[in-house]
Short mmCIF file of C-alpha atoms in Angstrom, two decimals:
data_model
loop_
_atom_site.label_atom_id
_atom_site.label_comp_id
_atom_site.label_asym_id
_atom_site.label_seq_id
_atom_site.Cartn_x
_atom_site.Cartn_y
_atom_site.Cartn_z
CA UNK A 1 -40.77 -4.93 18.96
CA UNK A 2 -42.13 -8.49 19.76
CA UNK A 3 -41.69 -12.16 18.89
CA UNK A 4 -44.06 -13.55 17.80
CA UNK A 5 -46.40 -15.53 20.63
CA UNK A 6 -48.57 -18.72 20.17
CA UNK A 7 -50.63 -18.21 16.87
CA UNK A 8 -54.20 -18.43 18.11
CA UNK A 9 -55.65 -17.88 14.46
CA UNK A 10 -54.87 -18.24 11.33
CA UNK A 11 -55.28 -15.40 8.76
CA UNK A 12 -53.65 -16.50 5.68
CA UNK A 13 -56.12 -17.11 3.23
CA UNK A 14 -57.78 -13.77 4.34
CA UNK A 15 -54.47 -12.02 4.30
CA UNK A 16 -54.53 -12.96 0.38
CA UNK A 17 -57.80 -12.25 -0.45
CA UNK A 18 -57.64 -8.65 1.23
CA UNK A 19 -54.27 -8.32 -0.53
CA UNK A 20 -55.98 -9.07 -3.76
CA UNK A 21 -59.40 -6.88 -3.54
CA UNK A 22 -56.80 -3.92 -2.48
CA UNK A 23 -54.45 -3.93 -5.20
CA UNK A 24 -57.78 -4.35 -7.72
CA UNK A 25 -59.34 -1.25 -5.88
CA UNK A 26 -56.06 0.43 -6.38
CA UNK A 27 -55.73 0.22 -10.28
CA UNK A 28 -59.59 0.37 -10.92
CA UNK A 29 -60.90 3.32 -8.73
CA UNK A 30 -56.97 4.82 -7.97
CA UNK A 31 -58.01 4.32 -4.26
CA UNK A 32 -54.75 3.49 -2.83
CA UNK A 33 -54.50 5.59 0.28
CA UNK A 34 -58.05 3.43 0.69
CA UNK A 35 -57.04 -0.17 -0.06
CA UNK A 36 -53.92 0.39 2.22
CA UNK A 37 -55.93 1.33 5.07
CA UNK A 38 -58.33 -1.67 4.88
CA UNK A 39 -55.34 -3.96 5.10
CA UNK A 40 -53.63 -1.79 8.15
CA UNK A 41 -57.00 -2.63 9.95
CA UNK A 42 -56.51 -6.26 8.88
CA UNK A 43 -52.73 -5.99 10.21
CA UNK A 44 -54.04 -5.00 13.18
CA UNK A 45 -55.85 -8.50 13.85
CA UNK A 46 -53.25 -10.53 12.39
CA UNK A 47 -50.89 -8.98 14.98
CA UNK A 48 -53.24 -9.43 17.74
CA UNK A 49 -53.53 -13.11 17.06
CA UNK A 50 -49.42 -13.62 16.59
CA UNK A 51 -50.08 -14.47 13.33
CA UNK A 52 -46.47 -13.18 12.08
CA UNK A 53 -45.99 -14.47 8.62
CA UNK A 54 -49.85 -12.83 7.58
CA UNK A 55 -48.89 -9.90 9.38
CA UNK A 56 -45.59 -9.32 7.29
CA UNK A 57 -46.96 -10.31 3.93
CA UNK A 58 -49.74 -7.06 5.16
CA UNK A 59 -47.11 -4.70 6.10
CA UNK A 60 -45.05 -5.68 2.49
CA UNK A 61 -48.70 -5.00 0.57
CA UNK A 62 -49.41 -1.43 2.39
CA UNK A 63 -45.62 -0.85 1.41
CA UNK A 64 -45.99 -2.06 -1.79
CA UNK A 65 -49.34 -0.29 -2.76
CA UNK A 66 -48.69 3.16 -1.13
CA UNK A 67 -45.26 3.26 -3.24
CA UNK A 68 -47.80 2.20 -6.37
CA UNK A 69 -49.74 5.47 -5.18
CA UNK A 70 -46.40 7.78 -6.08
CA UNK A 71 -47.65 9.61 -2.65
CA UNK A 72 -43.72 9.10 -1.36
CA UNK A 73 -44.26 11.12 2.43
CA UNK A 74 -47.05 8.43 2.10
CA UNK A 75 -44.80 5.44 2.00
CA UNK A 76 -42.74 7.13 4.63
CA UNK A 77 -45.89 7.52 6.78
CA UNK A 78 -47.15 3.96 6.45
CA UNK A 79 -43.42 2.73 7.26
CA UNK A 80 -42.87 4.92 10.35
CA UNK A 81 -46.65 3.98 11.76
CA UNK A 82 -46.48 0.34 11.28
CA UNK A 83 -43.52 0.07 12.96
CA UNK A 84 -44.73 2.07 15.87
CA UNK A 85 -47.59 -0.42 16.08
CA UNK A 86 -47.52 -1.71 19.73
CA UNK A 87 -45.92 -5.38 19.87
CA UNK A 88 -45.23 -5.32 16.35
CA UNK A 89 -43.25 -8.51 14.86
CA UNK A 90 -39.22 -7.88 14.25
CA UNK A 91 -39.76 -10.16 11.03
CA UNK A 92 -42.44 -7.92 9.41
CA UNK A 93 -40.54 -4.59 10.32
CA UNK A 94 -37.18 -6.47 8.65
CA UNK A 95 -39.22 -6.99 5.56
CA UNK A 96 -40.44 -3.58 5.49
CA UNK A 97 -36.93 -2.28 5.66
CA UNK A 98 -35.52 -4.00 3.28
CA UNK A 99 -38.40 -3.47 0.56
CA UNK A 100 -38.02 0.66 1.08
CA UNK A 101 -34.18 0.17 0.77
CA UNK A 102 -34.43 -1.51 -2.44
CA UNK A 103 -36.40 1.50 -3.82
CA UNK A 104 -33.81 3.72 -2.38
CA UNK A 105 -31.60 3.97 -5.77
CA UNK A 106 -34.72 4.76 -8.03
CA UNK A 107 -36.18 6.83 -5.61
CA UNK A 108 -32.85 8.86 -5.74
CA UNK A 109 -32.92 8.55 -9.28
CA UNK A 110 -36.05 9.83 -10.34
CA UNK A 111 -37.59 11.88 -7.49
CA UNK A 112 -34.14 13.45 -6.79
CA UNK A 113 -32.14 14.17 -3.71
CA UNK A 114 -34.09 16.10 -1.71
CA UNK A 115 -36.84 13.02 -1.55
CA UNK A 116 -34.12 10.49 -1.17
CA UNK A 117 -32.65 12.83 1.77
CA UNK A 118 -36.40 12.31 3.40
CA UNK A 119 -36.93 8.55 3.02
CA UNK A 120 -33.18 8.48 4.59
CA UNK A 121 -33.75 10.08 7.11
CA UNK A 122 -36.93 8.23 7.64
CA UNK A 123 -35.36 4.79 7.33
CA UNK A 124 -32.68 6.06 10.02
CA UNK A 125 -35.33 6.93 12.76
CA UNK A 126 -37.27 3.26 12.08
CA UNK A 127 -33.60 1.23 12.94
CA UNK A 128 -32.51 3.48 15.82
CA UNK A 129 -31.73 1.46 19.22
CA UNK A 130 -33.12 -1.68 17.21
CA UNK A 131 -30.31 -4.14 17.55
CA UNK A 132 -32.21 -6.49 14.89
CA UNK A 133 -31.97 -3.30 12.08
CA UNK A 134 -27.84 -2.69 13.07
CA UNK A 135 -27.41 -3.81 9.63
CA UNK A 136 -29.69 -1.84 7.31
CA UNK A 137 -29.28 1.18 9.20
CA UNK A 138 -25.44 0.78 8.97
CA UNK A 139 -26.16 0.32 5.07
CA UNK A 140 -28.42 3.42 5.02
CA UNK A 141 -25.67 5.48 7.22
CA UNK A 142 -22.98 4.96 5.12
CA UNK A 143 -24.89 5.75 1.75
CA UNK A 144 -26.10 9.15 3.83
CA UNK A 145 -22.42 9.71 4.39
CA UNK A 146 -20.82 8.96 1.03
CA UNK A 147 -23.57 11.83 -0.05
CA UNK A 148 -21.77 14.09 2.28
CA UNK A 149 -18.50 13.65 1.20
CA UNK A 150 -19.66 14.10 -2.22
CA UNK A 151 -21.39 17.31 -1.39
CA UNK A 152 -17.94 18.35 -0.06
CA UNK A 153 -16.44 17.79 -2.66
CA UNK A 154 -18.95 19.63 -5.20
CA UNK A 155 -21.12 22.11 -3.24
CA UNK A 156 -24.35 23.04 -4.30
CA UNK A 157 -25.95 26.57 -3.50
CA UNK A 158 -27.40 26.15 -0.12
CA UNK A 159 -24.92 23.27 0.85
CA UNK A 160 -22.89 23.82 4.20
CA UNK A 161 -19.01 24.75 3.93
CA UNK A 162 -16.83 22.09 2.07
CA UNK A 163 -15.28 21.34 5.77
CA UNK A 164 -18.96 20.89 7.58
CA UNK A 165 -19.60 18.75 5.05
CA UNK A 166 -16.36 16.22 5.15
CA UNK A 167 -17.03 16.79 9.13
CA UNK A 168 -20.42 15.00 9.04
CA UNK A 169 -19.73 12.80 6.70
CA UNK A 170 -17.23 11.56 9.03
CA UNK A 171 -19.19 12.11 12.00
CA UNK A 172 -22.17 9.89 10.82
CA UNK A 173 -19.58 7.02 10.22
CA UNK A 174 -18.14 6.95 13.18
CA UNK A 175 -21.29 6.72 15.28
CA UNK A 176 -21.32 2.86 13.56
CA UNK A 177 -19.63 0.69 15.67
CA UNK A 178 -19.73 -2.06 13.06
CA UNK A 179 -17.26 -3.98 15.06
CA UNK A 180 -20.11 -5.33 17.32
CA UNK A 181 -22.84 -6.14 14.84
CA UNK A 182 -23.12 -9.94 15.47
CA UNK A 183 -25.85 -9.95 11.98
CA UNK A 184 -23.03 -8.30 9.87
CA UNK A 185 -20.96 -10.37 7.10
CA UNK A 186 -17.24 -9.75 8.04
CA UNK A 187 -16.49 -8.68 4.78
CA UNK A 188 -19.38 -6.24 5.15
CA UNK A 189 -17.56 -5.00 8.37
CA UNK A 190 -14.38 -4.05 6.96
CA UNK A 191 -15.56 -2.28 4.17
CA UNK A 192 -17.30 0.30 6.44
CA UNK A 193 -14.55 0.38 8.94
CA UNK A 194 -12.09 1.50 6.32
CA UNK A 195 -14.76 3.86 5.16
CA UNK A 196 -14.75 5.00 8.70
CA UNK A 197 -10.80 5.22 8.14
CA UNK A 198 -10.76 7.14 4.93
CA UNK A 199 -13.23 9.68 6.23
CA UNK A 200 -11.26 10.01 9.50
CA UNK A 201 -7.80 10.39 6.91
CA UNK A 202 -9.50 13.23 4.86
CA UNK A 203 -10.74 15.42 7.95
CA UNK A 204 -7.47 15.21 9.53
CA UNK A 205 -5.74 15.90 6.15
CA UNK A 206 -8.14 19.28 5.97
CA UNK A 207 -7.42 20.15 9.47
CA UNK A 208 -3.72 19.81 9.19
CA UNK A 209 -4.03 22.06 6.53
CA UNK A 210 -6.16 25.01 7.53
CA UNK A 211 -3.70 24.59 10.76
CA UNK A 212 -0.77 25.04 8.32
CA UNK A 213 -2.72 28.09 6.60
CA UNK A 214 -3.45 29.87 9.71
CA UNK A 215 0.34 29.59 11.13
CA UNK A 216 -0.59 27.00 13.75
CA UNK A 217 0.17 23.49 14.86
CA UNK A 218 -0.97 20.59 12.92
CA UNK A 219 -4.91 20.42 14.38
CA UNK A 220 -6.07 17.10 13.24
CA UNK A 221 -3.64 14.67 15.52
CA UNK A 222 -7.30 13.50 16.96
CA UNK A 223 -8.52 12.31 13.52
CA UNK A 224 -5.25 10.72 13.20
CA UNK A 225 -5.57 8.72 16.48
CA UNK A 226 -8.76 7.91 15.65
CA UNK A 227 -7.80 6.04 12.38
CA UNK A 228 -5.07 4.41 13.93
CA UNK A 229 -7.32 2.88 16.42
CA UNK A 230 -9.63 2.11 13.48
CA UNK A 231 -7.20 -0.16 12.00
CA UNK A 232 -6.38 -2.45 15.16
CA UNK A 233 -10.43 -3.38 14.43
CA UNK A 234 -9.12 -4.77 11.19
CA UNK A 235 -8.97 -8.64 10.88
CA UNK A 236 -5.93 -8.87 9.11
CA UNK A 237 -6.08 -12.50 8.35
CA UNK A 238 -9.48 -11.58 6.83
CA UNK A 239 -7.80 -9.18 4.36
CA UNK A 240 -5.09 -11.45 2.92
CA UNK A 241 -7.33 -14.06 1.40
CA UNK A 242 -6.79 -14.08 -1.90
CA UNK A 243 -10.74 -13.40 -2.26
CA UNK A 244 -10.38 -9.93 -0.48
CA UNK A 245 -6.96 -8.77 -2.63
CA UNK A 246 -9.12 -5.29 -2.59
CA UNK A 247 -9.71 -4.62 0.64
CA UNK A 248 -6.20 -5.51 1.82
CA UNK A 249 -4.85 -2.80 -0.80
CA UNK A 250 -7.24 0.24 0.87
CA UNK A 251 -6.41 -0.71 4.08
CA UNK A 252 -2.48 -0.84 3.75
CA UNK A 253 -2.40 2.12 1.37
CA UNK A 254 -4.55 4.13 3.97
CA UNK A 255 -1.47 2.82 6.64
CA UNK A 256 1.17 4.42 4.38
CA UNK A 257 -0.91 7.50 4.48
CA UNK A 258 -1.30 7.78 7.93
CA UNK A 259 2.56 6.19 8.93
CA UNK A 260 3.62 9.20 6.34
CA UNK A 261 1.96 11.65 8.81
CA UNK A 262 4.05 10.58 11.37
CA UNK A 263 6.86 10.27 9.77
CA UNK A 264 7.37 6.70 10.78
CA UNK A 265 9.04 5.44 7.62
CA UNK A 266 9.50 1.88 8.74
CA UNK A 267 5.71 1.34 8.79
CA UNK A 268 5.72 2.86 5.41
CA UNK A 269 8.16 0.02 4.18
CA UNK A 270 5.90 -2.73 6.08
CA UNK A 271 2.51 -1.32 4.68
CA UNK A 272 4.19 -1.20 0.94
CA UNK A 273 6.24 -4.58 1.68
CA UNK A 274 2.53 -6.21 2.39
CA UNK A 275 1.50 -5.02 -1.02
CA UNK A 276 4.27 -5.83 -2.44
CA UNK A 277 3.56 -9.63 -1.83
CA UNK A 278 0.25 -9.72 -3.11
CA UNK A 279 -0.13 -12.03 -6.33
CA UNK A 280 -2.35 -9.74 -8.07
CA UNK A 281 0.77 -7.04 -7.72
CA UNK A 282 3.48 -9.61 -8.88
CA UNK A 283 1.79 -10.21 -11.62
CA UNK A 284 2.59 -6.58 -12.85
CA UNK A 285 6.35 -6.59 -12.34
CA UNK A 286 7.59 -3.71 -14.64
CA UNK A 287 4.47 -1.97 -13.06
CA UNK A 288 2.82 -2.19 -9.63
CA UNK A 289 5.40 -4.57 -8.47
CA UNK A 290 8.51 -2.72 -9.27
CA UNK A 291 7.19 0.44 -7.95
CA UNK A 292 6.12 -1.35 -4.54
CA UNK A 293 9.35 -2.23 -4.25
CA UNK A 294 10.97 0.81 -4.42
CA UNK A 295 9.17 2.45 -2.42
CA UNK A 296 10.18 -0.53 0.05
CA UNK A 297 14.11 0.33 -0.76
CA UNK A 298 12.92 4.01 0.00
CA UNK A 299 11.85 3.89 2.96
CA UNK A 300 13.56 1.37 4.65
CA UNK A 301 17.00 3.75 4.46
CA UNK A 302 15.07 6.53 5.69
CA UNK A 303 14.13 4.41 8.88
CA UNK A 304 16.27 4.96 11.80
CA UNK A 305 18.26 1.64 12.18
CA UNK A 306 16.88 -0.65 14.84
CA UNK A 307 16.98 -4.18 15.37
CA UNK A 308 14.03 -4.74 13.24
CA UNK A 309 15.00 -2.40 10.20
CA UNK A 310 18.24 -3.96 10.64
CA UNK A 311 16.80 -7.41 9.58
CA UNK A 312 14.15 -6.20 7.02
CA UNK A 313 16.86 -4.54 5.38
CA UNK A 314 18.92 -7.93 5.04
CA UNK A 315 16.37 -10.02 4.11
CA UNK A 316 15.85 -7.50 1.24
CA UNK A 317 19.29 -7.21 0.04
CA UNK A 318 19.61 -11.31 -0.47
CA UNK A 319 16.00 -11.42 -2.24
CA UNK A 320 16.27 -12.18 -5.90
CA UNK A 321 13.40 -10.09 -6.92
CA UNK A 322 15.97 -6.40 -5.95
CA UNK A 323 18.72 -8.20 -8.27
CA UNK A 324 17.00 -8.22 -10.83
CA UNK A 325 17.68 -6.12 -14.41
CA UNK A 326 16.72 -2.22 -14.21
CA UNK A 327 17.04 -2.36 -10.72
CA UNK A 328 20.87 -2.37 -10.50
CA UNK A 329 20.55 1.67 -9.13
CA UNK A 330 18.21 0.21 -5.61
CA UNK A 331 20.11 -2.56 -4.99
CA UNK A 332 23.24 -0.74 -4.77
CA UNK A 333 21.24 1.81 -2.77
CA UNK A 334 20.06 -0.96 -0.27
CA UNK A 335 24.55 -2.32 -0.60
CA UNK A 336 25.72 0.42 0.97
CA UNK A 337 23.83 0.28 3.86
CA UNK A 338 23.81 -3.26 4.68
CA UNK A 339 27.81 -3.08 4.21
CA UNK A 340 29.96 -1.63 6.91
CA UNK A 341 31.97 0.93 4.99
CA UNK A 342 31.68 4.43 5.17
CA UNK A 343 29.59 6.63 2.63
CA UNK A 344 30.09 9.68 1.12
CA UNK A 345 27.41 12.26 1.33
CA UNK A 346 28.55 13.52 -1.83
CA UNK A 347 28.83 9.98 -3.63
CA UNK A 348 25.42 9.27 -2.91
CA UNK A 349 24.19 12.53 -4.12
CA UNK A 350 25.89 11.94 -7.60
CA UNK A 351 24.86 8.59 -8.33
CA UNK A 352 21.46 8.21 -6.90
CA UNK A 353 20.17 12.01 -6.93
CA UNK A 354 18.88 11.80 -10.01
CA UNK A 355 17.05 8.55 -9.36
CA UNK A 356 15.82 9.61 -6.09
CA UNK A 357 15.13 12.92 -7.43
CA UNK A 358 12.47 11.18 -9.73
CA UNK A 359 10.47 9.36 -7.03
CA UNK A 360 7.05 10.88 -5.25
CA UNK A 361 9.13 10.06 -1.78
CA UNK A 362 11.45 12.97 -2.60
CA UNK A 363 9.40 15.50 -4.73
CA UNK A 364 6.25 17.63 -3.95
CA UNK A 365 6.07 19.15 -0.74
CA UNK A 366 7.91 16.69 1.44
CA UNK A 367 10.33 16.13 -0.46
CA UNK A 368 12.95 18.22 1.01
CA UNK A 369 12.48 17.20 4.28
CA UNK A 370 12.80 13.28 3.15
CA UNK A 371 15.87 14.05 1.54
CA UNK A 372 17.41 15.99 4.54
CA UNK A 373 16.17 12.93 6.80
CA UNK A 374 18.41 10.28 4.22
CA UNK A 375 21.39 12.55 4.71
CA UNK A 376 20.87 12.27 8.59
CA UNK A 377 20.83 8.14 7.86
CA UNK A 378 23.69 8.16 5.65
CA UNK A 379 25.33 10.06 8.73
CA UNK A 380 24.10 7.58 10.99
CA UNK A 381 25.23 4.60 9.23
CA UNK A 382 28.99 6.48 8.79
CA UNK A 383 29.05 6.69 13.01
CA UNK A 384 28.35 3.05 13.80
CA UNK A 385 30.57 1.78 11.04
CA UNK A 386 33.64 4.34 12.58
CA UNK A 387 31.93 2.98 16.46
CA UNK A 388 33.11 -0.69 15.12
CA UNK A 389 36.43 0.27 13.77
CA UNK A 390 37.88 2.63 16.68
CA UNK A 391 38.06 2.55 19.96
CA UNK A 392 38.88 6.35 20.13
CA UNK A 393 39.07 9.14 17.57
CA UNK A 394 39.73 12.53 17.68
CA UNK A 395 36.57 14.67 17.17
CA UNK A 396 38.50 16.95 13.97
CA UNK A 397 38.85 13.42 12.63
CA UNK A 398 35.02 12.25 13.26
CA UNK A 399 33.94 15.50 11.33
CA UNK A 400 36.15 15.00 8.67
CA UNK A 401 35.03 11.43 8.03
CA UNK A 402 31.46 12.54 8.29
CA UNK A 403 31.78 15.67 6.28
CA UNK A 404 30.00 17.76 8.70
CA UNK A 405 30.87 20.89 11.00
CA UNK A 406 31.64 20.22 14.83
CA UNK A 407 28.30 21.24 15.89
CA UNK A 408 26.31 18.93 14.17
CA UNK A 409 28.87 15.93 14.60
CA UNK A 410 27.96 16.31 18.42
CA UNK A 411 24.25 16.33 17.69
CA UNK A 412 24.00 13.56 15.68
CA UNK A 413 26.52 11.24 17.34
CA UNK A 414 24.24 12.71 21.13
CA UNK A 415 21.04 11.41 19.38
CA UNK A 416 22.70 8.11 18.40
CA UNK A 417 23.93 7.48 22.05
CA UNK A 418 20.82 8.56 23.60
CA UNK A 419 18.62 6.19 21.75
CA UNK A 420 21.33 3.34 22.38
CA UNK A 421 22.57 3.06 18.68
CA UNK A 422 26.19 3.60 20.00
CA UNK A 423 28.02 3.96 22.97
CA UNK A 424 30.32 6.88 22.79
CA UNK A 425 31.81 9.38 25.36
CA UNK A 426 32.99 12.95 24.36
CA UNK A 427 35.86 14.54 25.96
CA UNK A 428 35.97 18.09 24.89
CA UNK A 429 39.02 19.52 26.40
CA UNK A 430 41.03 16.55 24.61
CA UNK A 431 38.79 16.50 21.86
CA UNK A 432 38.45 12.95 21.84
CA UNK A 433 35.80 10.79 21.45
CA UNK A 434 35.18 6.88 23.06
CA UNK A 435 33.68 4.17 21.16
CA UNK A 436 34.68 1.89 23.99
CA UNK A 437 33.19 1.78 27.65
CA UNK A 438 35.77 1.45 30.11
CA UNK A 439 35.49 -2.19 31.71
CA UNK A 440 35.59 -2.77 35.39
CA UNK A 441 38.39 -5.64 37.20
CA UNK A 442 34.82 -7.74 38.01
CA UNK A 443 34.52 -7.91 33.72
CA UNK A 444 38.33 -8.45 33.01
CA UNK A 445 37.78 -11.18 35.62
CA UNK A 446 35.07 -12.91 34.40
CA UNK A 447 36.26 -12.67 31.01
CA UNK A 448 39.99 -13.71 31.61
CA UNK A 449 38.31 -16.60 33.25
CA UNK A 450 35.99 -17.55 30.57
CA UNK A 451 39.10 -17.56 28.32
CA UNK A 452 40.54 -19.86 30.70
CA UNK A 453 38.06 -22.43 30.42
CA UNK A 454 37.79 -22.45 26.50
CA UNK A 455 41.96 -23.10 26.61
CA UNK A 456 41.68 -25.68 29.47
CA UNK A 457 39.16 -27.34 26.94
CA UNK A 458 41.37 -27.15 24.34
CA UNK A 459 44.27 -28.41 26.05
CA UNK A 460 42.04 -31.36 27.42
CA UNK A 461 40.96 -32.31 23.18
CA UNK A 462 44.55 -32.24 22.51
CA UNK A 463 45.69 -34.27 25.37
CA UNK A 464 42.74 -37.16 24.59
CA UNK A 465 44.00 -36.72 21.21
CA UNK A 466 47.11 -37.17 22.00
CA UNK A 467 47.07 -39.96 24.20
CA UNK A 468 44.22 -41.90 21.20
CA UNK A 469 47.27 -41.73 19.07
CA UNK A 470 49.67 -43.13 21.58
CA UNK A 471 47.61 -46.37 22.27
CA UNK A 472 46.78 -46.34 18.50
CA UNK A 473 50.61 -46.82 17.58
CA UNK A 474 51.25 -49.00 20.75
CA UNK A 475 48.81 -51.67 19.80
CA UNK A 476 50.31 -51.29 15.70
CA UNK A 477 54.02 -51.72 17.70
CA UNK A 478 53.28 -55.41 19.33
CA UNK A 479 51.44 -56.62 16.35
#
């Protein structure tokens, strides 16, 4: 491809009249093939003389007149060779481009798949390793792939397998690295990259499950990884204008979907939390709203506590919006483990099993293991509350508090100390455990002393106090 040079002749008037002569030799005699070979060999001359805008309005007229023909491998042809055509002009093959692409839909249409699956293909070969067509052949890729996925999902007779199918779908997609196309709209950009996403989600969704089938480990963790590196391309501040409500809603519900994978619940609450706050979802309160925040009250007590689902948790309990009538059952949820009080496994299962019960996070297939994973957090929340409260405690006590066997008291409270929840030492031939860490004489030390200073201070307010009041009644005394 070429810019155009220095024009050293001007062919526009006989760009026009050729244009005209060809289309009238095309509806009188049906000559079309013809009249669009006369004007190739006028391209040719406008070309050679850098006469750009003549040469495009030629290659739009051959386009124009061999799709008037109905020949469509002859459109095709006259596409592929004029943009073969040695130091052809990046503005005329543009224009070609984007006139076959607007036919695409009818062509699909009325000539039916297997002749849009040919002028695809064709229009992919033209914009390969052409920097200037990263756009329409990004357009043309991912209608190719959207085809694919549809084919998976509805095979015809000679179609490949349902999972070949998904697979290139996906495949195609990913070979777009839309992230890099300087002539791309942003907006245009995201769209495709949470195509790429969704593609990537359903392939690894398929391969987790043929994994499952056949008895083996989950197979798709690449997909996943994939997608999750998808999403850092994602300009976040992008997504929450107001003006792009949609795409921030498909890319934080495809975030729950993959955080679910993972079991990373506190994501979950962040992804829903983020839709939560959209206008377009307050404005449905006893719908979308409400069930965005539950799912929010959800999954925040099935995160493990940390410093950060410590303080999302908080700021939830105090917002008005959890207070509010019908919701009496989540806020009282979200109460009991902000408040440092120990729960009973059974309590929880009679008052909010039925409610829980009801929600998609504890039904269908996961459900079982969501509701096991609560009972670990209710457990959880019972050891740091007893951690603040004693300093020691026998270990028959600990499992009675906790209403679990000896055994699993030792597990859970190891997997609390190891990640740093709690600090805690077992001594099994006592059967004792330590909340406290023993302190060395360097801590006493440097606490007694600090405890020194603060009553030195205080003795020092009182005495300038003292001695204010004593002048004070002096100088009252004379007078």
């Amino acid at each position: 491809m070429a810019e155009p040079g220095k024009k050293t002749k001007d062919y526009s008037e006989e760009a026009k009249a050729a244009i005209s002569v060809a289309w009238d030799e095309g509806k009188g005699a049906g000559n079309w093939k013809g009249a669009a070979e006369k004007l190739m060999s006028l391209e040719k001359q406008t070309r050679n003389a850098s006469d750009a805008p003549s040469t495009t309005l030629l290659v739009q007229a051959i386009i124009n007149i061999a799709y008037e023909s109905k020949d469509y491998s002859f459109v095709l042809e006259c596409l592929t060779a004029l943009s073969k055509k040695h130091g052809q002009f990046k503005t005329s093959v543009t224009a070609m481009i984007d006139l076959v692409m607007e036919w695409l839909p009818a062509i699909k249409e009325k000539q039916g798949v297997k002749t849009w699956l040919e002028w695809i293909g064709a229009l992919r070969n033209v914009t390969e390793g052409k920097i200037f067509l990263e756009t329409p052949r990004a357009r043309v890729t991912l209608a190719l792939a959207l085809y694919h996925e549809e084919l998976a999902k509805k095979p015809e007779k000679d179609s490949p397998k349902p999972a070949e199918s998904l697979q290139t779908a996906s495949d195609l997609l990913q070979e777009l690295q839309v992230e890099t196309y300087s002539s791309m709209e942003l907006k245009e950009k995201i769209e495709i990259l949470l195509e790429q996403m969704r593609l990537l989600m359903l392939v690894a969704k398929l391969k987790d499950e043929q994994a499952a089938a056949a008895g083996g480990l989950a197979d798709g963790e690449a997909d996943w990884v994939k997608m999750r590196i998808g999403s850092k391309k994602v300009n976040e501040g992008f997504i929450n204008k107001p003006e792009n409500k949609d795409l921030k809603l498909k890319f934080h519900q495809l975030m729950v979907e993959h955080s679910l994978r993972h079991s990373s619940y506190l994501e979950v609450a962040k992804s829903f939390y983020k839709i939560w706050e959209m206008p377009s979802v307050q404005e449905d309160q006893e719908g979308a709203a409400r069930l965005a925040l539950e799912h929010i009250v959800y999954y925040l007590i099935l995160a493990p506590h940390d410093n950060e689902q410590s303080d999302m948790i908080n700021r939830l309990y105090i917002d008005p919006a959890l207070s509010k009538p019908r919701r009496e059952a989540h806020y009282n949820l979200v109460k009991r483990f902000v408040t440092k009080e120990l729960m009973r496994w059974t309590g929880i299962q009679e008052y909010f099993g039925p409610i829980l019960t009801q929600s998609d996070v504890f039904s269908g297939p996961t459900g079982e293991k969501r509701y096991k994973d609560l009972h670990t957090r209710v457990t959880e929340h019972n050891i740091r509350v007893i951690a603040e409260y004693y300093s020691r405690i026998s270990l028959q006590r600990l499992t009675e508090l906790l209403m679990l066997d000896k055994d699993k008291t030792e597990e859970v409270l190891s997997r609390l100390v190891v990640s740093g929840m709690v600090w805690a030492r077992i001594d099994r031939p006592a059967g004792i455990v330590n909340f406290r860490q023993k302190r060395g004489a360097e801590d006493v030390m440097n606490d007694w002393s600090s405890d020194m200073n603060k009553m030195l201070g205080l003795v020092e307010k009182a005495w300038m106090a003292m001695n204010a009041e004593a002048a004070a009644r002096s100088v009252g005394s004379k007078s």
